[in-house]
Amino acid sequence: MKYSEFFIPTVKDVPSDAEIISHKLMIKSGMIKQSSAGIYSWLPLGLKVLKNIEQIVREEQDNAGANEMLMPTIQSADLWIKSGRYDDYGKEMLRINDRSGREMLYGPTNEELITDIFQTYITSYRELPKNLYHIQWKFRDELRPRFGVMRGREFLMKDNYSFDLNEEGAKISYNKMFKAYIKTFLRMGLTPISLRAETGPIGGNLSHEFQILANTGESTLYYDKELESLDTESLDPDKLQSYYAAVDDQHDENNCPIAKENLKISKGIEVGHVFYFGTKYSEKLNAYVQDKDGKRVAVHMGSYGIGVSRLVGALIEANHDEKGIKWPKSVAPFKLSILNLMPDDQNCNTKSLEYYSYFMDENIETLYDDRICSIGKKLSDNDLIGTPVQIIIGKRDLAAGIIEIKDRILNKTEKIKIDEVKKVALKKLTINAF
Ligand code: ATP
Ligand code: MG
């Protein structure tokens, strides 16, 4: 993509209600535009990141055996009346009447709808277990939408639902998802900390929250330091769940089960939540199957959510400096920028275009900054939007056979001989997954 053809409306001033760094940087770098409180348009750069995150989430769901589908945003009130949540949900639910006066709602979550789909088609234990997911916009009329996309009213969530014959099966499904969640966040270069959580209005017996570490996070976490150095190859959910981890109001210094030298204290942001809630919805919504002995039993269910749009903000909270965003490579909107500092110069143009077509052919998402603007603006814009690897082509360096390569994550610039540029850049783009 050529920068001159791309729509990146970077701005200098941010509105005063943008209190936290990710909100400020998303507005400054032209990723989002607020449309009304807690509701945003995703501009091209923001949408690219959202889609990259969505894709990692999708791949790990698919790897764990979940089936992708898509349920509507607008639901009928009927199933919610049956489950008893139509009244319980209160003002957070956006209620709508259609032209014939029928009660509808904009889905804040999908337990009711998915249970109804399940019970329409599945009648035997032989068809279990099943795990279904979708990545769809949700609406919750939050009391205080704030922090940009972190607490929106309209937000993108991946939610899935597992169906098992009994508690034992449900625990296996729960642990599969638990593992998929840890893998998902690790692939984004984040440090996930899983904590035992309250089940809240969804109800049920077992629940974990997933927080990611960021200095600017809202929660204070106390946890075993082992949780910071997980090995992706050998993740054992039972073992992970046995490590100590607590948020500040659960943590009691005098009754902490682990030694002080193993205890870490950091700030975190909640990005995912998983629940096992037994037969709470299946009983109310008639999701029964026949077991081996021909007996009708209510299925055991779990639900699992990841805040896909919240992750965009959380990733920025975890990866930024005073110049802007430092995207981990796995989610970066562009992996590489080519900064042509002298678009009026024939040699700079020829070299830039050569690299642009080379890296595009290598399937590397590249932003070619061909704009006629000051060198300072070019450098600061590319730092602001956070491209992890940047090739900087200047007239004088080029004449001397040299080109600069910048590693945005380490904030280090090296001068490289022209014939090594492709090799060095490719290496930087492929080493250490993030
Ligand atoms: P919270 O306690 O933050 O309100 P929740 O318990 O209501 O979260 P869930 O219903 O478990 O959240 O939703 C799953 C995930 O969806 C959360 O972990 C979070 O990442 C995301 N999420 C929830 N509410 C919002 C929101 N208003 N804006 C953006 N993301 C959200
Ligand atoms: Mg909530």
Short mmCIF file of N, CA and C in Angstrom, two decimals, residues 274-345:
data_model
loop_
_atom_site.label_atom_id
_atom_site.label_comp_id
_atom_site.label_asym_id
_atom_site.label_seq_id
_atom_site.Cartn_x
_atom_site.Cartn_y
_atom_site.Cartn_z
N VAL A 274 -13.84 -17.13 30.96
CA VAL A 274 -14.45 -18.42 30.63
C VAL A 274 -15.31 -18.92 31.80
N PHE A 275 -16.38 -19.61 31.46
CA PHE A 275 -17.33 -20.08 32.48
C PHE A 275 -17.75 -21.52 32.20
N TYR A 276 -17.91 -22.28 33.27
CA TYR A 276 -18.63 -23.54 33.18
C TYR A 276 -19.87 -23.34 34.04
N PHE A 277 -21.06 -23.52 33.45
CA PHE A 277 -22.25 -23.25 34.26
C PHE A 277 -23.25 -24.41 34.26
N GLY A 278 -22.76 -25.61 33.95
CA GLY A 278 -23.62 -26.79 34.10
C GLY A 278 -24.86 -26.75 33.22
N THR A 279 -26.02 -26.98 33.83
CA THR A 279 -27.25 -27.13 33.05
C THR A 279 -28.17 -25.91 33.16
N LYS A 280 -27.60 -24.80 33.62
CA LYS A 280 -28.42 -23.60 33.86
C LYS A 280 -29.29 -23.21 32.65
N TYR A 281 -28.68 -23.16 31.47
CA TYR A 281 -29.46 -22.76 30.29
C TYR A 281 -30.13 -23.95 29.60
N SER A 282 -29.45 -25.10 29.63
CA SER A 282 -30.02 -26.24 28.91
C SER A 282 -31.36 -26.65 29.52
N GLU A 283 -31.49 -26.57 30.84
CA GLU A 283 -32.77 -26.94 31.45
C GLU A 283 -33.87 -25.97 31.06
N LYS A 284 -33.54 -24.70 31.09
CA LYS A 284 -34.58 -23.69 30.79
C LYS A 284 -34.94 -23.67 29.31
N LEU A 285 -33.96 -23.98 28.46
CA LEU A 285 -34.20 -23.83 27.01
C LEU A 285 -34.29 -25.19 26.31
N ASN A 286 -34.50 -26.22 27.13
CA ASN A 286 -34.84 -27.52 26.58
C ASN A 286 -33.74 -28.20 25.76
N ALA A 287 -32.48 -28.02 26.20
CA ALA A 287 -31.38 -28.68 25.48
C ALA A 287 -31.04 -30.00 26.18
N TYR A 288 -31.83 -31.03 25.82
CA TYR A 288 -31.64 -32.36 26.40
C TYR A 288 -31.18 -33.32 25.32
N VAL A 289 -30.39 -34.32 25.71
CA VAL A 289 -30.05 -35.40 24.77
C VAL A 289 -30.34 -36.74 25.45
N GLN A 290 -30.39 -37.78 24.62
CA GLN A 290 -30.55 -39.11 25.19
C GLN A 290 -29.18 -39.66 25.53
N ASP A 291 -29.01 -40.21 26.73
CA ASP A 291 -27.71 -40.80 27.06
C ASP A 291 -27.68 -42.27 26.63
N LYS A 292 -26.59 -42.95 26.94
CA LYS A 292 -26.41 -44.37 26.54
C LYS A 292 -27.59 -45.25 26.90
N ASP A 293 -28.22 -44.96 28.06
CA ASP A 293 -29.32 -45.81 28.54
C ASP A 293 -30.68 -45.31 28.07
N GLY A 294 -30.66 -44.34 27.13
CA GLY A 294 -31.93 -43.84 26.60
C GLY A 294 -32.59 -42.81 27.52
N LYS A 295 -31.87 -42.38 28.54
CA LYS A 295 -32.45 -41.41 29.48
C LYS A 295 -32.24 -39.98 28.95
N ARG A 296 -33.21 -39.09 29.16
CA ARG A 296 -33.07 -37.69 28.71
C ARG A 296 -32.28 -36.90 29.74
N VAL A 297 -31.16 -36.32 29.31
CA VAL A 297 -30.38 -35.52 30.28
C VAL A 297 -30.08 -34.14 29.70
N ALA A 298 -30.08 -33.15 30.59
CA ALA A 298 -29.76 -31.78 30.16
C ALA A 298 -28.25 -31.71 29.92
N VAL A 299 -27.84 -31.03 28.83
CA VAL A 299 -26.40 -30.97 28.52
C VAL A 299 -25.69 -29.97 29.44
N HIS A 300 -24.41 -30.24 29.66
CA HIS A 300 -23.58 -29.36 30.48
C HIS A 300 -22.87 -28.36 29.57
N MET A 301 -23.00 -27.10 29.91
CA MET A 301 -22.48 -26.07 29.00
C MET A 301 -21.40 -25.19 29.63
N GLY A 302 -20.59 -24.62 28.73
CA GLY A 302 -19.63 -23.60 29.15
C GLY A 302 -19.70 -22.46 28.16
N SER A 303 -19.32 -21.26 28.56
CA SER A 303 -19.20 -20.18 27.58
C SER A 303 -17.88 -19.46 27.79
N TYR A 304 -17.38 -18.92 26.69
CA TYR A 304 -15.99 -18.44 26.66
C TYR A 304 -15.93 -17.16 25.82
N GLY A 305 -15.44 -16.07 26.39
CA GLY A 305 -15.42 -14.81 25.63
C GLY A 305 -14.02 -14.21 25.55
N ILE A 306 -13.74 -13.63 24.38
CA ILE A 306 -12.52 -12.81 24.24
C ILE A 306 -12.95 -11.46 23.68
N GLY A 307 -12.49 -10.39 24.31
CA GLY A 307 -12.80 -9.04 23.84
C GLY A 307 -11.86 -8.67 22.70
N VAL A 308 -12.30 -8.95 21.46
CA VAL A 308 -11.43 -8.73 20.29
C VAL A 308 -11.12 -7.24 20.13
N SER A 309 -12.15 -6.39 20.21
CA SER A 309 -11.87 -4.96 20.03
C SER A 309 -11.15 -4.40 21.25
N ARG A 310 -11.45 -4.91 22.46
CA ARG A 310 -10.71 -4.44 23.64
C ARG A 310 -9.21 -4.77 23.51
N LEU A 311 -8.92 -5.90 22.87
CA LEU A 311 -7.51 -6.30 22.71
C LEU A 311 -6.69 -5.27 21.93
N VAL A 312 -7.34 -4.56 21.00
CA VAL A 312 -6.60 -3.54 20.25
C VAL A 312 -6.05 -2.51 21.24
N GLY A 313 -6.91 -2.04 22.14
CA GLY A 313 -6.48 -1.08 23.16
C GLY A 313 -5.48 -1.70 24.12
N ALA A 314 -5.76 -2.93 24.55
CA ALA A 314 -4.88 -3.59 25.53
C ALA A 314 -3.48 -3.79 24.96
N LEU A 315 -3.42 -4.15 23.67
CA LEU A 315 -2.11 -4.34 23.02
C LEU A 315 -1.32 -3.03 23.00
N ILE A 316 -2.01 -1.94 22.79
CA ILE A 316 -1.31 -0.63 22.79
C ILE A 316 -0.86 -0.28 24.21
N GLU A 317 -1.71 -0.56 25.18
CA GLU A 317 -1.32 -0.28 26.57
C GLU A 317 -0.03 -1.05 26.91
N ALA A 318 0.09 -2.26 26.36
CA ALA A 318 1.26 -3.08 26.68
C ALA A 318 2.46 -2.77 25.78
N ASN A 319 2.26 -2.05 24.68
CA ASN A 319 3.34 -1.83 23.72
C ASN A 319 3.33 -0.41 23.16
N HIS A 320 3.93 0.51 23.86
CA HIS A 320 4.00 1.89 23.35
C HIS A 320 5.17 2.61 24.01
N ASP A 321 5.54 3.75 23.44
CA ASP A 321 6.48 4.66 24.10
C ASP A 321 6.03 6.08 23.81
N GLU A 322 6.89 7.07 24.10
CA GLU A 322 6.44 8.45 23.95
C GLU A 322 6.21 8.84 22.48
N LYS A 323 6.76 8.04 21.55
CA LYS A 323 6.58 8.37 20.13
C LYS A 323 5.31 7.76 19.55
N GLY A 324 4.80 6.73 20.18
CA GLY A 324 3.60 6.11 19.65
C GLY A 324 3.53 4.62 19.94
N ILE A 325 2.91 3.91 18.99
CA ILE A 325 2.63 2.48 19.19
C ILE A 325 3.83 1.64 18.75
N LYS A 326 4.04 0.52 19.42
CA LYS A 326 5.08 -0.43 19.00
C LYS A 326 4.39 -1.77 18.78
N TRP A 327 3.82 -1.95 17.60
CA TRP A 327 3.03 -3.18 17.37
C TRP A 327 3.90 -4.43 17.40
N PRO A 328 3.45 -5.46 18.12
CA PRO A 328 4.07 -6.78 17.95
C PRO A 328 3.84 -7.19 16.48
N LYS A 329 4.81 -7.88 15.89
CA LYS A 329 4.71 -8.19 14.46
C LYS A 329 3.44 -8.97 14.10
N SER A 330 3.01 -9.85 15.02
CA SER A 330 1.87 -10.71 14.68
C SER A 330 0.57 -9.94 14.48
N VAL A 331 0.47 -8.73 14.99
CA VAL A 331 -0.79 -7.98 14.84
C VAL A 331 -0.61 -6.66 14.10
N ALA A 332 0.64 -6.29 13.78
CA ALA A 332 0.91 -4.98 13.16
C ALA A 332 0.11 -4.79 11.87
N PRO A 333 -0.44 -3.59 11.65
CA PRO A 333 -1.20 -3.35 10.42
C PRO A 333 -0.30 -3.44 9.19
N PHE A 334 0.91 -2.95 9.32
CA PHE A 334 1.94 -3.15 8.31
C PHE A 334 3.16 -3.70 9.04
N LYS A 335 3.81 -4.69 8.46
CA LYS A 335 4.98 -5.26 9.13
C LYS A 335 6.20 -4.40 8.82
N LEU A 336 6.18 -3.76 7.63
CA LEU A 336 7.34 -3.03 7.16
C LEU A 336 6.90 -1.70 6.55
N SER A 337 7.66 -0.63 6.87
CA SER A 337 7.46 0.65 6.17
C SER A 337 8.71 0.93 5.36
N ILE A 338 8.52 1.47 4.16
CA ILE A 338 9.66 1.97 3.39
C ILE A 338 9.50 3.48 3.33
N LEU A 339 10.44 4.17 3.95
CA LEU A 339 10.33 5.64 4.01
C LEU A 339 11.25 6.24 2.95
N ASN A 340 10.63 6.76 1.92
CA ASN A 340 11.40 7.45 0.89
C ASN A 340 11.51 8.92 1.33
N LEU A 341 12.69 9.27 1.85
CA LEU A 341 12.83 10.61 2.42
C LEU A 341 12.89 11.70 1.34
N MET A 342 13.22 11.32 0.10
CA MET A 342 13.37 12.29 -1.00
C MET A 342 12.58 11.86 -2.23
N PRO A 343 11.26 11.94 -2.18
CA PRO A 343 10.48 11.46 -3.32
C PRO A 343 10.76 12.23 -4.61
N ASP A 344 11.46 13.38 -4.52
CA ASP A 344 11.79 14.14 -5.73
C ASP A 344 13.04 13.59 -6.41
N ASP A 345 13.74 12.70 -5.73
CA ASP A 345 15.02 12.23 -6.25
C ASP A 345 14.84 10.90 -6.99
#
